PDB file of C-alpha atoms in Angstrom:
ATOM      1  CA  MET R   2       1.169   1.758  -3.699  1.00  0.00           C
ATOM      2  CA  GLY R   3      -2.287   3.301  -3.750  1.00  0.00           C
ATOM      3  CA  TYR R   4      -4.367   4.470  -0.810  1.00  0.00           C
ATOM      4  CA  VAL R   5      -8.059   5.310  -1.060  1.00  0.00           C
ATOM      5  CA  VAL R   6      -8.914   8.343   1.063  1.00  0.00           C
ATOM      6  CA  ALA R   7     -12.072  10.323   1.716  1.00  0.00           C
ATOM      7  CA  ASP R   8     -10.316  13.703   1.884  1.00  0.00           C
ATOM      8  CA  LEU R   9      -7.193  14.028  -0.255  1.00  0.00           C
ATOM      9  CA  ASP R  10      -6.182  17.429   1.135  1.00  0.00           C
ATOM     10  CA  ALA R  11      -6.400  16.260   4.756  1.00  0.00           C
ATOM     11  CA  ALA R  12      -4.376  13.121   4.019  1.00  0.00           C
ATOM     12  CA  VAL R  13      -1.679  15.083   2.182  1.00  0.00           C
ATOM     13  CA  ARG R  14      -1.441  17.614   5.043  1.00  0.00           C
ATOM     14  CA  PHE R  15      -1.138  14.832   7.608  1.00  0.00           C
ATOM     15  CA  TYR R  16       1.586  12.873   5.782  1.00  0.00           C
ATOM     16  CA  GLU R  17       3.547  15.951   4.785  1.00  0.00           C
ATOM     17  CA  GLY R  18       3.483  16.776   8.516  1.00  0.00           C
ATOM     18  CA  LEU R  19       5.198  13.420   9.123  1.00  0.00           C
ATOM     19  CA  GLY R  20       7.978  14.345   6.700  1.00  0.00           C
ATOM     20  CA  LEU R  21       6.726  12.603   3.561  1.00  0.00           C
ATOM     21  CA  GLY R  22       6.246  14.451   0.319  1.00  0.00           C
ATOM     22  CA  PRO R  23       5.842  16.944  -1.166  1.00  0.00           C
ATOM     23  CA  PHE R  24       2.852  15.305  -2.820  1.00  0.00           C
ATOM     24  CA  LYS R  25       2.201  16.249  -6.436  1.00  0.00           C
ATOM     25  CA  GLN R  26      -0.506  15.687  -8.988  1.00  0.00           C
ATOM     26  CA  PRO R  27       0.496  13.090 -11.558  1.00  0.00           C
ATOM     27  CA  ASN R  28       1.917  14.329 -14.824  1.00  0.00           C
ATOM     28  CA  LEU R  29      -0.098  12.409 -17.390  1.00  0.00           C
ATOM     29  CA  PRO R  30       0.645  13.706 -20.864  1.00  0.00           C
ATOM     30  CA  GLY R  31      -1.906  13.211 -23.612  1.00  0.00           C
ATOM     31  CA  VAL R  32      -5.636  12.817 -23.548  1.00  0.00           C
ATOM     32  CA  ARG R  33      -7.622   9.826 -22.464  1.00  0.00           C
ATOM     33  CA  THR R  34      -8.539   7.829 -25.540  1.00  0.00           C
ATOM     34  CA  GLN R  35     -10.234   4.822 -23.995  1.00  0.00           C
ATOM     35  CA  ALA R  36     -11.404   3.701 -20.581  1.00  0.00           C
ATOM     36  CA  THR R  37     -13.454   0.750 -19.403  1.00  0.00           C
ATOM     37  CA  GLN R  38     -14.686  -0.079 -15.946  1.00  0.00           C
ATOM     38  CA  TYR R  39     -15.955  -3.566 -15.176  1.00  0.00           C
ATOM     39  CA  GLY R  40     -15.920  -4.198 -18.934  1.00  0.00           C
ATOM     40  CA  ARG R  41     -18.030  -1.161 -19.890  1.00  0.00           C
ATOM     41  CA  PRO R  42     -16.854   2.096 -21.453  1.00  0.00           C
ATOM     42  CA  VAL R  43     -16.623   4.932 -18.952  1.00  0.00           C
ATOM     43  CA  THR R  44     -16.323   8.636 -19.724  1.00  0.00           C
ATOM     44  CA  ASN R  45     -17.295  10.451 -16.553  1.00  0.00           C
ATOM     45  CA  ARG R  46     -15.032   8.828 -13.961  1.00  0.00           C
ATOM     46  CA  LYS R  47     -13.526  11.420 -11.662  1.00  0.00           C
ATOM     47  CA  LEU R  48     -10.806  10.945  -9.077  1.00  0.00           C
ATOM     48  CA  ARG R  49      -8.480  13.342  -7.320  1.00  0.00           C
ATOM     49  CA  ASN R  50      -5.023  11.913  -6.790  1.00  0.00           C
ATOM     50  CA  MET R  51      -1.605  12.974  -5.605  1.00  0.00           C
ATOM     51  CA  GLY R  52       1.584  11.004  -5.081  1.00  0.00           C
ATOM     52  CA  THR R  53       5.106  11.192  -3.778  1.00  0.00           C
ATOM     53  CA  HIS R  54       8.174   9.004  -3.769  1.00  0.00           C
ATOM     54  CA  ILE R  55       9.027   7.595  -0.349  1.00  0.00           C
ATOM     55  CA  GLY R  56      12.380   9.059   0.633  1.00  0.00           C
ATOM     56  CA  THR R  57      14.899   8.422  -2.102  1.00  0.00           C
ATOM     57  CA  THR R  58      13.268   5.178  -3.237  1.00  0.00           C
ATOM     58  CA  ARG R  59      11.402   4.577  -6.478  1.00  0.00           C
ATOM     59  CA  ILE R  60       8.401   3.460  -4.463  1.00  0.00           C
ATOM     60  CA  GLU R  61       5.529   5.865  -4.885  1.00  0.00           C
ATOM     61  CA  LEU R  62       2.769   6.458  -2.400  1.00  0.00           C
ATOM     62  CA  GLU R  63      -0.404   7.585  -4.151  1.00  0.00           C
ATOM     63  CA  PHE R  64      -3.594   8.870  -2.543  1.00  0.00           C
ATOM     64  CA  LEU R  65      -6.841   8.594  -4.490  1.00  0.00           C
ATOM     65  CA  GLN R  66     -10.063  10.304  -3.546  1.00  0.00           C
ATOM     66  CA  PRO R  67     -13.046   9.073  -5.562  1.00  0.00           C
ATOM     67  CA  VAL R  68     -15.230  11.950  -6.744  1.00  0.00           C
ATOM     68  CA  GLU R  69     -17.669  10.532  -9.272  1.00  0.00           C
ATOM     69  CA  ASN R  70     -18.320   7.211 -10.954  1.00  0.00           C
ATOM     70  CA  ALA R  71     -15.247   5.506  -9.514  1.00  0.00           C
ATOM     71  CA  PRO R  72     -16.819   2.362  -8.019  1.00  0.00           C
ATOM     72  CA  ILE R  73     -13.556   0.508  -7.377  1.00  0.00           C
ATOM     73  CA  GLN R  74     -12.477   3.180  -4.907  1.00  0.00           C
ATOM     74  CA  GLU R  75     -16.002   4.131  -3.754  1.00  0.00           C
ATOM     75  CA  GLU R  76     -16.880   0.549  -2.836  1.00  0.00           C
ATOM     76  CA  PHE R  77     -13.563   0.022  -1.060  1.00  0.00           C
ATOM     77  CA  LEU R  78     -14.159   3.166   1.005  1.00  0.00           C
ATOM     78  CA  LYS R  79     -17.733   2.165   1.831  1.00  0.00           C
ATOM     79  CA  ARG R  80     -16.859  -1.435   2.666  1.00  0.00           C
ATOM     80  CA  ARG R  81     -13.791  -0.923   4.821  1.00  0.00           C
ATOM     81  CA  GLY R  82     -12.976   2.746   5.215  1.00  0.00           C
ATOM     82  CA  GLU R  83      -9.751   4.426   4.156  1.00  0.00           C
ATOM     83  CA  GLY R  84      -6.888   2.103   3.351  1.00  0.00           C
ATOM     84  CA  ALA R  85      -4.448   0.884   0.753  1.00  0.00           C
ATOM     85  CA  ASN R  86      -6.110  -0.984  -2.079  1.00  0.00           C
ATOM     86  CA  HIS R  87      -3.487  -1.631  -4.747  1.00  0.00           C
ATOM     87  CA  PHE R  88       0.089  -2.315  -5.734  1.00  0.00           C
ATOM     88  CA  GLY R  89       1.024  -0.618  -8.992  1.00  0.00           C
ATOM     89  CA  PHE R  90       3.749  -2.132 -11.142  1.00  0.00           C
ATOM     90  CA  LYS R  91       5.487  -0.130 -13.854  1.00  0.00           C
ATOM     91  CA  VAL R  92       5.978  -2.391 -16.858  1.00  0.00           C
ATOM     92  CA  ALA R  93       7.017  -2.044 -20.499  1.00  0.00           C
ATOM     93  CA  ASP R  94       3.922  -3.747 -21.873  1.00  0.00           C
ATOM     94  CA  VAL R  95       0.720  -3.697 -19.827  1.00  0.00           C
ATOM     95  CA  ASP R  96      -1.174  -6.082 -22.069  1.00  0.00           C
ATOM     96  CA  ALA R  97       1.574  -8.718 -21.967  1.00  0.00           C
ATOM     97  CA  GLU R  98       1.869  -8.570 -18.157  1.00  0.00           C
ATOM     98  CA  ALA R  99      -1.881  -8.526 -17.609  1.00  0.00           C
ATOM     99  CA  ALA R 100      -2.340 -11.454 -19.999  1.00  0.00           C
ATOM    100  CA  LYS R 101      -0.197 -13.636 -17.716  1.00  0.00           C
ATOM    101  CA  LEU R 102      -2.740 -13.134 -14.918  1.00  0.00           C
ATOM    102  CA  GLU R 103      -5.769 -13.194 -17.211  1.00  0.00           C
ATOM    103  CA  ARG R 104      -4.671 -16.683 -18.300  1.00  0.00           C
ATOM    104  CA  LYS R 105      -4.943 -17.679 -14.632  1.00  0.00           C
ATOM    105  CA  GLY R 106      -8.539 -16.458 -14.511  1.00  0.00           C
ATOM    106  CA  PHE R 107      -8.101 -12.925 -13.167  1.00  0.00           C
ATOM    107  CA  LYS R 108     -10.141 -10.176 -14.812  1.00  0.00           C
ATOM    108  CA  ALA R 109      -9.282  -6.606 -15.744  1.00  0.00           C
ATOM    109  CA  ILE R 110     -11.709  -4.384 -13.835  1.00  0.00           C
ATOM    110  CA  TYR R 111     -10.413  -1.037 -15.090  1.00  0.00           C
ATOM    111  CA  THR R 112      -8.362  -0.100 -18.132  1.00  0.00           C
ATOM    112  CA  VAL R 113      -7.378   3.273 -19.499  1.00  0.00           C
ATOM    113  CA  THR R 114      -5.168   4.454 -22.350  1.00  0.00           C
ATOM    114  CA  PHE R 115      -3.866   7.908 -23.253  1.00  0.00           C
ATOM    115  CA  SER R 116      -2.810   9.341 -26.600  1.00  0.00           C
ATOM    116  CA  SER R 117       0.747   9.575 -25.224  1.00  0.00           C
ATOM    117  CA  GLY R 118       0.982   5.795 -24.883  1.00  0.00           C
ATOM    118  CA  ILE R 119       0.238   5.595 -21.150  1.00  0.00           C
ATOM    119  CA  LYS R 120      -1.814   2.527 -20.426  1.00  0.00           C
ATOM    120  CA  CYS R 121      -2.985   1.111 -17.139  1.00  0.00           C
ATOM    121  CA  LYS R 122      -4.961  -1.920 -16.089  1.00  0.00           C
ATOM    122  CA  TYR R 123      -6.307  -3.002 -12.709  1.00  0.00           C
ATOM    123  CA  LEU R 124      -6.811  -6.737 -12.095  1.00  0.00           C
ATOM    124  CA  ASP R 125      -9.051  -8.336  -9.479  1.00  0.00           C
ATOM    125  CA  THR R 126      -6.263  -9.981  -7.474  1.00  0.00           C
ATOM    126  CA  ASP R 127      -7.901  -8.911  -4.209  1.00  0.00           C
ATOM    127  CA  LYS R 128      -9.869 -12.112  -3.574  1.00  0.00           C
ATOM    128  CA  LEU R 129      -7.107 -13.267  -1.265  1.00  0.00           C
ATOM    129  CA  GLY R 130      -4.988 -10.706   0.555  1.00  0.00           C
ATOM    130  CA  GLY R 131      -7.291  -7.812  -0.338  1.00  0.00           C
ATOM    131  CA  VAL R 132      -4.888  -6.093  -2.759  1.00  0.00           C
ATOM    132  CA  LEU R 133      -5.572  -5.228  -6.403  1.00  0.00           C
ATOM    133  CA  PHE R 134      -2.677  -5.298  -8.882  1.00  0.00           C
ATOM    134  CA  GLU R 135      -2.271  -2.417 -11.286  1.00  0.00           C
ATOM    135  CA  PHE R 136       0.050  -2.553 -14.283  1.00  0.00           C
ATOM    136  CA  TRP R 137       0.940   0.682 -15.989  1.00  0.00           C
ATOM    137  CA  GLN R 138       3.255   1.635 -18.803  1.00  0.00           C
ATOM    138  CA  PRO R 139       4.836   5.065 -19.169  1.00  0.00           C
ATOM    139  CA  PRO R 140       4.228   7.478 -22.064  1.00  0.00           C
ATOM    140  CA  THR R 141       6.042   6.910 -25.322  1.00  0.00           C
ATOM    141  CA  VAL R 142       5.396  10.409 -26.736  1.00  0.00           C
ATOM    142  CA  GLY R 143       4.817  13.896 -25.417  1.00  0.00           C
ATOM    143  CA  ILE R 144       6.882  13.544 -22.276  1.00  0.00           C
ATOM    144  CA  THR R 145       8.883  16.733 -22.840  1.00  0.00           C
ATOM    145  CA  SER R 146       5.929  19.078 -23.234  1.00  0.00           C
ATOM    146  CA  PRO R 147       3.362  20.020 -20.597  1.00  0.00           C
ATOM    147  CA  PRO R 148       0.212  17.938 -20.785  1.00  0.00           C
ATOM    148  CA  PRO R 149      -2.808  19.553 -22.420  1.00  0.00           C
ATOM    149  CA  VAL R 150      -4.967  18.177 -19.634  1.00  0.00           C
ATOM    150  CA  MET R 151      -4.269  16.789 -16.206  1.00  0.00           C
ATOM    151  CA  PRO R 152      -6.599  13.800 -16.111  1.00  0.00           C
ATOM    152  CA  SER R 153      -6.904  11.284 -13.331  1.00  0.00           C
ATOM    153  CA  PRO R 154      -5.791   7.832 -14.403  1.00  0.00           C
TER     154      PRO R 154
ATOM    155  CA  MET V   3      20.972  21.022  12.154  1.00  0.00           C
ATOM    156  CA  THR V   4      18.462  19.202  10.008  1.00  0.00           C
ATOM    157  CA  VAL V   5      16.619  16.255  11.488  1.00  0.00           C
ATOM    158  CA  GLU V   6      16.189  13.238   9.248  1.00  0.00           C
ATOM    159  CA  PRO V   7      12.520  12.408   8.627  1.00  0.00           C
ATOM    160  CA  ILE V   8      11.615   9.362  10.691  1.00  0.00           C
ATOM    161  CA  PHE V   9       9.706   7.603   7.921  1.00  0.00           C
ATOM    162  CA  SER V  10      11.937   7.824   4.869  1.00  0.00           C
ATOM    163  CA  LYS V  11      13.221   4.359   3.952  1.00  0.00           C
ATOM    164  CA  LEU V  12      10.437   1.940   3.104  1.00  0.00           C
ATOM    165  CA  ASN V  13      11.368  -1.521   4.353  1.00  0.00           C
ATOM    166  CA  HIS V  14       8.197  -3.496   3.677  1.00  0.00           C
ATOM    167  CA  VAL V  15       4.435  -3.535   3.243  1.00  0.00           C
ATOM    168  CA  GLY V  16       2.487  -5.551   5.816  1.00  0.00           C
ATOM    169  CA  VAL V  17      -0.585  -7.491   4.651  1.00  0.00           C
ATOM    170  CA  VAL V  18      -2.931  -9.219   7.105  1.00  0.00           C
ATOM    171  CA  VAL V  19      -4.233 -12.563   5.865  1.00  0.00           C
ATOM    172  CA  ARG V  20      -6.322 -15.361   7.355  1.00  0.00           C
ATOM    173  CA  ASP V  21      -3.941 -18.131   6.385  1.00  0.00           C
ATOM    174  CA  MET V  22      -0.320 -17.229   5.808  1.00  0.00           C
ATOM    175  CA  LYS V  23       0.597 -20.378   3.881  1.00  0.00           C
ATOM    176  CA  ASN V  24      -2.389 -20.111   1.517  1.00  0.00           C
ATOM    177  CA  ALA V  25      -1.585 -16.446   0.935  1.00  0.00           C
ATOM    178  CA  ALA V  26       2.089 -17.207   0.238  1.00  0.00           C
ATOM    179  CA  ALA V  27       1.098 -19.873  -2.297  1.00  0.00           C
ATOM    180  CA  TYR V  28      -1.370 -17.430  -3.859  1.00  0.00           C
ATOM    181  CA  TYR V  29       1.189 -14.641  -4.285  1.00  0.00           C
ATOM    182  CA  GLU V  30       3.794 -17.106  -5.522  1.00  0.00           C
ATOM    183  CA  SER V  31       1.291 -18.139  -8.214  1.00  0.00           C
ATOM    184  CA  LEU V  32       1.118 -14.444  -9.164  1.00  0.00           C
ATOM    185  CA  GLY V  33       4.893 -14.288  -9.515  1.00  0.00           C
ATOM    186  CA  ILE V  34       5.747 -12.772  -6.119  1.00  0.00           C
ATOM    187  CA  GLY V  35       7.917 -14.890  -3.835  1.00  0.00           C
ATOM    188  CA  PRO V  36       9.276 -17.214  -2.610  1.00  0.00           C
ATOM    189  CA  PHE V  37       8.147 -16.424   0.932  1.00  0.00           C
ATOM    190  CA  VAL V  38      10.139 -17.517   3.957  1.00  0.00           C
ATOM    191  CA  LYS V  39       8.948 -17.778   7.524  1.00  0.00           C
ATOM    192  CA  VAL V  40      10.194 -15.024   9.834  1.00  0.00           C
ATOM    193  CA  ASP V  41      11.448 -16.394  13.101  1.00  0.00           C
ATOM    194  CA  ARG V  42      12.780 -13.679  15.391  1.00  0.00           C
ATOM    195  CA  GLU V  43      12.426 -14.492  19.067  1.00  0.00           C
ATOM    196  CA  VAL V  44      10.459 -11.791  20.851  1.00  0.00           C
ATOM    197  CA  LEU V  45      11.491 -10.562  24.296  1.00  0.00           C
ATOM    198  CA  ARG V  46       8.714 -10.956  26.826  1.00  0.00           C
ATOM    199  CA  GLU V  47       7.780  -7.417  27.730  1.00  0.00           C
ATOM    200  CA  PRO V  48       4.536  -6.319  29.322  1.00  0.00           C
ATOM    201  CA  ASP V  49       3.914  -4.045  26.342  1.00  0.00           C
ATOM    202  CA  ALA V  50       5.222  -6.453  23.747  1.00  0.00           C
ATOM    203  CA  GLY V  51       2.052  -6.146  21.721  1.00  0.00           C
ATOM    204  CA  GLY V  52       2.694  -9.494  20.056  1.00  0.00           C
ATOM    205  CA  ASP V  53      -0.320 -11.750  19.884  1.00  0.00           C
ATOM    206  CA  GLY V  54       1.283 -14.955  18.713  1.00  0.00           C
ATOM    207  CA  LEU V  55       1.100 -13.682  15.159  1.00  0.00           C
ATOM    208  CA  LYS V  56       3.015 -15.511  12.455  1.00  0.00           C
ATOM    209  CA  THR V  57       4.707 -13.862   9.509  1.00  0.00           C
ATOM    210  CA  MET V  58       6.292 -14.750   6.191  1.00  0.00           C
ATOM    211  CA  ARG V  59       8.312 -12.436   3.982  1.00  0.00           C
ATOM    212  CA  THR V  60       9.607 -11.975   0.502  1.00  0.00           C
ATOM    213  CA  THR V  61      11.166  -9.150  -1.447  1.00  0.00           C
ATOM    214  CA  PHE V  62       9.649  -7.808  -4.621  1.00  0.00           C
ATOM    215  CA  GLY V  63      11.540  -5.116  -6.434  1.00  0.00           C
ATOM    216  CA  SER V  64      13.293  -3.158  -3.706  1.00  0.00           C
ATOM    217  CA  VAL V  65      10.663  -3.633  -1.031  1.00  0.00           C
ATOM    218  CA  GLY V  66       9.600  -6.415   1.311  1.00  0.00           C
ATOM    219  CA  LEU V  67       6.150  -7.958   1.438  1.00  0.00           C
ATOM    220  CA  GLU V  68       5.170  -9.325   4.838  1.00  0.00           C
ATOM    221  CA  LEU V  69       2.197 -11.651   5.265  1.00  0.00           C
ATOM    222  CA  ILE V  70       0.782 -11.539   8.793  1.00  0.00           C
ATOM    223  CA  GLN V  71      -1.485 -14.195  10.218  1.00  0.00           C
ATOM    224  CA  PRO V  72      -2.912 -12.749  13.453  1.00  0.00           C
ATOM    225  CA  GLY V  73      -2.991 -14.721  16.675  1.00  0.00           C
ATOM    226  CA  SER V  74      -5.109 -13.944  19.682  1.00  0.00           C
ATOM    227  CA  ARG V  75      -8.404 -12.127  19.828  1.00  0.00           C
ATOM    228  CA  GLY V  76      -8.466  -8.391  20.442  1.00  0.00           C
ATOM    229  CA  SER V  77      -5.012  -7.615  19.064  1.00  0.00           C
ATOM    230  CA  HIS V  78      -4.350  -4.851  16.556  1.00  0.00           C
ATOM    231  CA  TRP V  79      -3.931  -7.408  13.760  1.00  0.00           C
ATOM    232  CA  ARG V  80      -6.889  -9.635  14.692  1.00  0.00           C
ATOM    233  CA  GLN V  81      -9.142  -6.590  15.012  1.00  0.00           C
ATOM    234  CA  PHE V  82      -8.117  -5.389  11.531  1.00  0.00           C
ATOM    235  CA  LEU V  83      -8.911  -8.815  10.035  1.00  0.00           C
ATOM    236  CA  GLU V  84     -12.287  -9.001  11.753  1.00  0.00           C
ATOM    237  CA  GLU V  85     -13.331  -5.442  10.936  1.00  0.00           C
ATOM    238  CA  LYS V  86     -11.896  -4.934   7.462  1.00  0.00           C
ATOM    239  CA  GLY V  87     -10.920  -8.349   6.151  1.00  0.00           C
ATOM    240  CA  GLU V  88      -7.604  -9.180   4.551  1.00  0.00           C
ATOM    241  CA  GLY V  89      -5.512  -6.277   3.330  1.00  0.00           C
ATOM    242  CA  ILE V  90      -2.632  -3.887   3.783  1.00  0.00           C
ATOM    243  CA  ILE V  91      -2.288  -2.976   7.457  1.00  0.00           C
ATOM    244  CA  HIS V  92       1.020  -1.119   7.682  1.00  0.00           C
ATOM    245  CA  LEU V  93       4.020   0.348   5.955  1.00  0.00           C
ATOM    246  CA  GLY V  94       7.286  -0.617   7.641  1.00  0.00           C
ATOM    247  CA  PHE V  95      10.207   1.822   7.567  1.00  0.00           C
ATOM    248  CA  ASP V  96      13.871   1.177   8.411  1.00  0.00           C
ATOM    249  CA  ALA V  97      15.072   2.528  11.728  1.00  0.00           C
ATOM    250  CA  SER V  98      18.736   2.842  12.670  1.00  0.00           C
ATOM    251  CA  ASN V  99      17.840   2.892  16.368  1.00  0.00           C
ATOM    252  CA  VAL V 100      14.248   1.859  16.946  1.00  0.00           C
ATOM    253  CA  ASP V 101      14.117   3.062  20.599  1.00  0.00           C
ATOM    254  CA  GLU V 102      15.449   6.495  19.683  1.00  0.00           C
ATOM    255  CA  GLU V 103      13.205   6.868  16.639  1.00  0.00           C
ATOM    256  CA  GLU V 104      10.212   5.615  18.599  1.00  0.00           C
ATOM    257  CA  ARG V 105      10.827   8.422  21.102  1.00  0.00           C
ATOM    258  CA  ARG V 106      10.971  10.955  18.258  1.00  0.00           C
ATOM    259  CA  ALA V 107       7.764   9.628  16.703  1.00  0.00           C
ATOM    260  CA  VAL V 108       5.903   9.711  20.020  1.00  0.00           C
ATOM    261  CA  GLY V 109       7.372  13.173  20.669  1.00  0.00           C
ATOM    262  CA  SER V 110       5.918  14.349  17.371  1.00  0.00           C
ATOM    263  CA  GLY V 111       2.459  13.339  18.610  1.00  0.00           C
ATOM    264  CA  LEU V 112       2.010   9.840  17.211  1.00  0.00           C
ATOM    265  CA  ARG V 113       0.411   7.244  19.483  1.00  0.00           C
ATOM    266  CA  LEU V 114       2.320   3.995  19.959  1.00  0.00           C
ATOM    267  CA  LEU V 115       0.175   1.041  18.861  1.00  0.00           C
ATOM    268  CA  TYR V 116       2.546  -1.828  19.595  1.00  0.00           C
ATOM    269  CA  ARG V 117       6.163  -2.560  20.413  1.00  0.00           C
ATOM    270  CA  ARG V 118       8.169  -5.752  20.076  1.00  0.00           C
ATOM    271  CA  ARG V 119      11.853  -6.163  20.812  1.00  0.00           C
ATOM    272  CA  PHE V 120      13.881  -9.141  19.685  1.00  0.00           C
ATOM    273  CA  LYS V 121      16.343 -11.237  21.687  1.00  0.00           C
ATOM    274  CA  GLU V 122      18.922 -10.832  18.909  1.00  0.00           C
ATOM    275  CA  GLY V 123      18.558  -7.029  19.138  1.00  0.00           C
ATOM    276  CA  GLY V 124      16.398  -4.615  17.206  1.00  0.00           C
ATOM    277  CA  GLY V 125      12.645  -4.598  17.185  1.00  0.00           C
ATOM    278  CA  VAL V 126       9.516  -3.044  15.774  1.00  0.00           C
ATOM    279  CA  SER V 127       7.319  -0.181  16.943  1.00  0.00           C
ATOM    280  CA  GLY V 128       3.950   0.544  15.363  1.00  0.00           C
ATOM    281  CA  PHE V 129       2.293   3.959  15.348  1.00  0.00           C
ATOM    282  CA  ASP V 130      -1.273   5.045  14.859  1.00  0.00           C
ATOM    283  CA  THR V 131      -1.318   6.925  11.567  1.00  0.00           C
ATOM    284  CA  ARG V 132      -4.696   5.417  10.695  1.00  0.00           C
ATOM    285  CA  GLU V 133      -6.841   8.540  10.976  1.00  0.00           C
ATOM    286  CA  PHE V 134      -5.847   9.552   7.448  1.00  0.00           C
ATOM    287  CA  GLY V 135      -5.468   6.685   5.015  1.00  0.00           C
ATOM    288  CA  GLY V 136      -6.265   3.860   7.429  1.00  0.00           C
ATOM    289  CA  ILE V 137      -2.727   2.400   7.506  1.00  0.00           C
ATOM    290  CA  ALA V 138      -0.338   2.192  10.468  1.00  0.00           C
ATOM    291  CA  PHE V 139       3.345   3.123  10.158  1.00  0.00           C
ATOM    292  CA  GLU V 140       5.943   0.812  11.647  1.00  0.00           C
ATOM    293  CA  LEU V 141       9.627   1.289  12.403  1.00  0.00           C
ATOM    294  CA  ILE V 142      11.782  -1.819  12.139  1.00  0.00           C
ATOM    295  CA  ARG V 143      15.359  -2.705  12.884  1.00  0.00           C
TER     296      ARG V 143
END
């Protein structure tokens, strides 16, 4: 589950103080090979993000602080302040899962792929309920070596 | 002695919506559901914090999704809907003893936002963790 925050460090300090965490930067092996935002290629999108698993569950809490050219998070923050904006679902095939919703008329508003096989897609499911859906698939290569870069998704 | 963190077992995510039945149908069309109405009778306490809200629940993966349709004006839930629109309002965590864990949470400096106790036993207590991240934390039993 993803939160949008204005100050990542302050949020992490606060929630670690409540016993959650430790929060870590995501390990995203590979380099970004393609990204589109609202249907247009994007190269200069910057976000700071950290996540942790809640207790012993597989549910991850992720904080995202928009830095530059990240309108999905920037507009959410401007419109309604800090809050949770998406559910992320780990799937084997992002395109297949997203296609099920695209056939119902939903649109992909952000997609990104990495050379390691990581792919993620946000869909505009927030019209009712206010929550975006994100599908992401894990890396298929390079997961045993440290990533050459630590990009934001 | 180590003290268990209070917020460690995620029970559900609470989402405020205008119309619970429309929202349930919407999420069911997205493959999440079926939703069932939650009907736990609330004890009448002066600080019950209930506002006549209605809820429906389902489980997706290992976590619950709760749809909350606020009731009366001025409540925590109604205020959220009016100020921010529909969206995620709280994370609910399992409590083994909600009174005891509420005391620990308040003792650690968190402000109590609402409290409901159920006739059948158990209850919920909501805490103001909104300063960072905008989402309340709730304990539920």
